Short mmCIF file of C-alpha atoms in Angstrom, two decimals:
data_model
loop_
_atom_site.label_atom_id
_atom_site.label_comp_id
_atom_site.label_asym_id
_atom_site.label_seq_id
_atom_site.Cartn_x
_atom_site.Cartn_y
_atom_site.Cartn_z
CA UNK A 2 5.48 -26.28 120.66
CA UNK A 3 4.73 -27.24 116.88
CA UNK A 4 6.00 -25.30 114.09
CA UNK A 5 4.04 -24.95 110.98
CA UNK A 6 5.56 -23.94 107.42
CA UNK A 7 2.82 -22.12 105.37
CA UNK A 8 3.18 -23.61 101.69
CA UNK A 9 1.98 -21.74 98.59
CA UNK A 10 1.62 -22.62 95.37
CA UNK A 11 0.91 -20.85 91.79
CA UNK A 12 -1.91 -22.39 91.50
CA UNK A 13 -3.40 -20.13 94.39
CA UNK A 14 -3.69 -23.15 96.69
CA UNK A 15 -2.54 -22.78 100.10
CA UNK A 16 -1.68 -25.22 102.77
CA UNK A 17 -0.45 -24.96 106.96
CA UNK A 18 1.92 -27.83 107.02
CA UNK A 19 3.29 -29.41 110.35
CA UNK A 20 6.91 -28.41 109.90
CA UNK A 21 8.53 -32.02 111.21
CA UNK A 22 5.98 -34.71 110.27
CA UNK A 23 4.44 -32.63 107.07
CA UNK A 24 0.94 -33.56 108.36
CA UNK A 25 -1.74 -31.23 106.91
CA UNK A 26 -3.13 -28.61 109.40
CA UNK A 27 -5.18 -26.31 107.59
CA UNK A 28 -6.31 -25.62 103.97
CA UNK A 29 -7.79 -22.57 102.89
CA UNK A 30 -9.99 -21.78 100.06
CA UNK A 31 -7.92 -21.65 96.50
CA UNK A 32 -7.65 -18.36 95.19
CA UNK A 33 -8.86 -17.72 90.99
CA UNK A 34 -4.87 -15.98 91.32
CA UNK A 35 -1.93 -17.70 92.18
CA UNK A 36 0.36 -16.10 94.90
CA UNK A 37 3.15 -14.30 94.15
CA UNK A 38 4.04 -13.61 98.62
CA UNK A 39 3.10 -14.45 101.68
CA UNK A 40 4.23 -13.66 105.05
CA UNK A 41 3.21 -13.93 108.99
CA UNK A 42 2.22 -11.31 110.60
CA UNK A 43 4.50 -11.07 114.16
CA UNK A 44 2.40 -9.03 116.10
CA UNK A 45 -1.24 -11.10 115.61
CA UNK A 46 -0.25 -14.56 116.11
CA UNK A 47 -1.43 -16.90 113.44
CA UNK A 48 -2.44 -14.22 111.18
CA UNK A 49 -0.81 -14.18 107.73
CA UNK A 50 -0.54 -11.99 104.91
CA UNK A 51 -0.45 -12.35 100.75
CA UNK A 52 -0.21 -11.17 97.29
CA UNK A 53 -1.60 -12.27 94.37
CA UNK A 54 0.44 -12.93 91.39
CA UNK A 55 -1.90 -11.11 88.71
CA UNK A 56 -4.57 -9.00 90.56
CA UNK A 57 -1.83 -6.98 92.90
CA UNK A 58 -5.32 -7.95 95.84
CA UNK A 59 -3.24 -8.23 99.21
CA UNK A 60 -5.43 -10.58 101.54
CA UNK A 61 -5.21 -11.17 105.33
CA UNK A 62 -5.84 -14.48 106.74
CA UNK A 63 -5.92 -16.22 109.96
CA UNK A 64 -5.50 -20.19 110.10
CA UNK A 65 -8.48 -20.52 111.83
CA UNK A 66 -10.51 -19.11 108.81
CA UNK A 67 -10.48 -20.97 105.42
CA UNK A 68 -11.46 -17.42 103.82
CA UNK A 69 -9.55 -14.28 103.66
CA UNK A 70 -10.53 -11.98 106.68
CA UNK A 71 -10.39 -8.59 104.38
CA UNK A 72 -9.01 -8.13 101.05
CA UNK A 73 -7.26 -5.12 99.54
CA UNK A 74 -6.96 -3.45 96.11
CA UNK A 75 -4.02 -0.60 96.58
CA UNK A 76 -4.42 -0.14 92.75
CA UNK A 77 -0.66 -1.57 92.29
CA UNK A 78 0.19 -3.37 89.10
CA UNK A 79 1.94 -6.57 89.69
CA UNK A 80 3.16 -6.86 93.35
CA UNK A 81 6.94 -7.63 93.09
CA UNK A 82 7.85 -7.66 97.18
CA UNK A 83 6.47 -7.24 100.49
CA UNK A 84 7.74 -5.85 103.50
CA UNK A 85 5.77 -5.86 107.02
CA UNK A 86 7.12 -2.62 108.49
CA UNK A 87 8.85 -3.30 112.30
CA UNK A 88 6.55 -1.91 114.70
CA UNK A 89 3.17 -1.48 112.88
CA UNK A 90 0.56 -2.91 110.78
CA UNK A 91 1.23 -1.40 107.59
CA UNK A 92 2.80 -3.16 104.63
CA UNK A 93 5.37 -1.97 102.45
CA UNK A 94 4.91 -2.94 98.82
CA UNK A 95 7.16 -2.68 95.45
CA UNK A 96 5.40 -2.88 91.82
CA UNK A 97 6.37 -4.06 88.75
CA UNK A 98 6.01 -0.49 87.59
CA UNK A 99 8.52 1.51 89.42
CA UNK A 100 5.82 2.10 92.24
CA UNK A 101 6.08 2.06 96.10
CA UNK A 102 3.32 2.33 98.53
CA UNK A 103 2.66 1.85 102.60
CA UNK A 104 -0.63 0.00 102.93
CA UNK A 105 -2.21 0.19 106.56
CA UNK A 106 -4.40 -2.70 107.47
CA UNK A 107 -6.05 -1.24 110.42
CA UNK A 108 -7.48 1.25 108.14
CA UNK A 109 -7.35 -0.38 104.72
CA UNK A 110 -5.86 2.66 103.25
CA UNK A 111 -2.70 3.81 101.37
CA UNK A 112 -0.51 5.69 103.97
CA UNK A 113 1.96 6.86 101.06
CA UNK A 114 2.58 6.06 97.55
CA UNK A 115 5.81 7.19 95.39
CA UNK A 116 5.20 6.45 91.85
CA UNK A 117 7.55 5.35 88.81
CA UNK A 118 10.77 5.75 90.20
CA UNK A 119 12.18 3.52 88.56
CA UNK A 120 12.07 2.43 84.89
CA UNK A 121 12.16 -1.23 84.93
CA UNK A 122 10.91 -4.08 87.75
CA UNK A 123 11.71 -3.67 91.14
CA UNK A 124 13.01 -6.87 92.37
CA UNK A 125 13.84 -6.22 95.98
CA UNK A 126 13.36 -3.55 98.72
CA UNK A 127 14.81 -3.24 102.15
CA UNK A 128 14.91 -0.96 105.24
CA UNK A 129 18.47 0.08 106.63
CA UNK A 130 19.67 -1.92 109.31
CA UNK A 131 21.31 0.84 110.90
CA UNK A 132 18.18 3.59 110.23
CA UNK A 133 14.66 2.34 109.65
CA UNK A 134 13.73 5.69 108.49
CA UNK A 135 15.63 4.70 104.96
CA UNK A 136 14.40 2.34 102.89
CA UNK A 137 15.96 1.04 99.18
CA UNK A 138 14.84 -0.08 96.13
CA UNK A 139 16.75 -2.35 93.67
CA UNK A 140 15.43 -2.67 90.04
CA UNK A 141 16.41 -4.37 86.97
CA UNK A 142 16.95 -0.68 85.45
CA UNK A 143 19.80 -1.32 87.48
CA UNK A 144 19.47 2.11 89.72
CA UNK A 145 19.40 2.05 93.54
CA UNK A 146 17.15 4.17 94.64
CA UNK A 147 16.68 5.73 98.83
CA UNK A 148 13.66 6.52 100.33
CA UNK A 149 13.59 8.74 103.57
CA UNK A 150 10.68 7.91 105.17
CA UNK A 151 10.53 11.10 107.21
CA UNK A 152 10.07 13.20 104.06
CA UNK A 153 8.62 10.64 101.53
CA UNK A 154 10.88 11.51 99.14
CA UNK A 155 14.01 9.96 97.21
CA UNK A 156 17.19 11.36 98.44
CA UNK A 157 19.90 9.56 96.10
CA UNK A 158 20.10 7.49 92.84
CA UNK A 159 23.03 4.83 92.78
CA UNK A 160 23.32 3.92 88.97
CA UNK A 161 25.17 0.86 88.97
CA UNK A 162 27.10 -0.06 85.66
CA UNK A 163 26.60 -3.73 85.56
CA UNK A 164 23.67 -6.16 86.90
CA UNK A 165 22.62 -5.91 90.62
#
C-alpha cells in the first residue's frame, strides 16, 4: 500500500504527495486564504479536513475532488487548532479569541460553543487521555482552562506563573 503526505502551504495551495518517491498525486484548487490546519478524517477514508488562516471557513475535501465538498462558516475568528473528536464527525475548534466550539459535519451546525474564556490566543487544546469527557485549553494568557463535556461548562482555571 502507498502512503501519501498531504502538503499545505500559506499560499492556500495544496498538494497529495507520494510519501517515498514525492511524485505528485493530486492537486486541488488554491484557496484566495492560505491554510492555517489540515487533517484526515479516520473514519471516511481519503477525506480530509481544513482551516483557513484568515476567513476561520473549515472545508471538507476528498482527493478525488479538486474542490471542497462543503464549506463551513462557524462564525470563529481566527482558527488557532483543530481537533477531530474520537468517535464522531464533529470537529473541535479553538479561536484566537478565547472561543471554543464543536462543529458537526453531518449537519453543518455548531453542536456547542463556549465563548471568551480566555483572554489571550489559545495555542493548543487536548482531550484527557484517561477521560474523553475533559477537554483543556492552553493560552498565551497563560491559564489552563477544563472543559467537561458532559455539562459544557469550565470546571477549573490553572493560572500558571510563568510561560506554558
Amino acid at each position: 500500500s502507498t502512503y501519501y503526505v498531504l502538503l499545505c502551504f500559506s499560499s492556500g495551495e495544496m498538494r497529495l504527495v507520494e510519501a517515498a518517491g514525492g511524485a505528485i498525486a493530486a492537486s486541488f484548487g488554491k484557496q484566495p486564504s492560505g491554510i492555517h490546519a489540515a487533517q484526515f478524517v479516520p473514519s471516511a477514508p481519503g477525506t480530509f479536513v481544513r482551516v483557513s488562516n484568515k476567513s476561520g471557513a473549515i472545508q471538507l475535501y476528498n482527493v478525488s475532488q479538486p474542490q471542497p465538498m462543503k464549506t463551513f462558516k462557524p462564525g470563529l475568528a481566527m482558527t488557532q487548532s483543530m481537533i477531530l473528536l474520537p468517535g464522531h464527525n464533529r470537529l473541535l475548534l479553538s479561536a484566537e479569541d478565547g472561543a471554543v466550539l464543536v462543529l458537526d459535519m453531518d449537519q453543518g451546525h455548531v453542536c456547542w460553543r463556549h465563548d471568551g474564556g480566555h483572554t489571550e490566543t489559545i495555542f493548543d487544546c487536548k482531550f484527557c487521555p484517561m477521560d474523553p469527557n475533559l477537554l483543556a485549553t492552553c493560552s498565551f494568557d497563560r491559564t489552563v482552562r477544563i472543559y467537561s463535556m458532559h455539562t459544557l461548562q469550565c470546571t477549573k482555571i490553572i493560572k500558571c506563573k510563568g510561560a506554558l
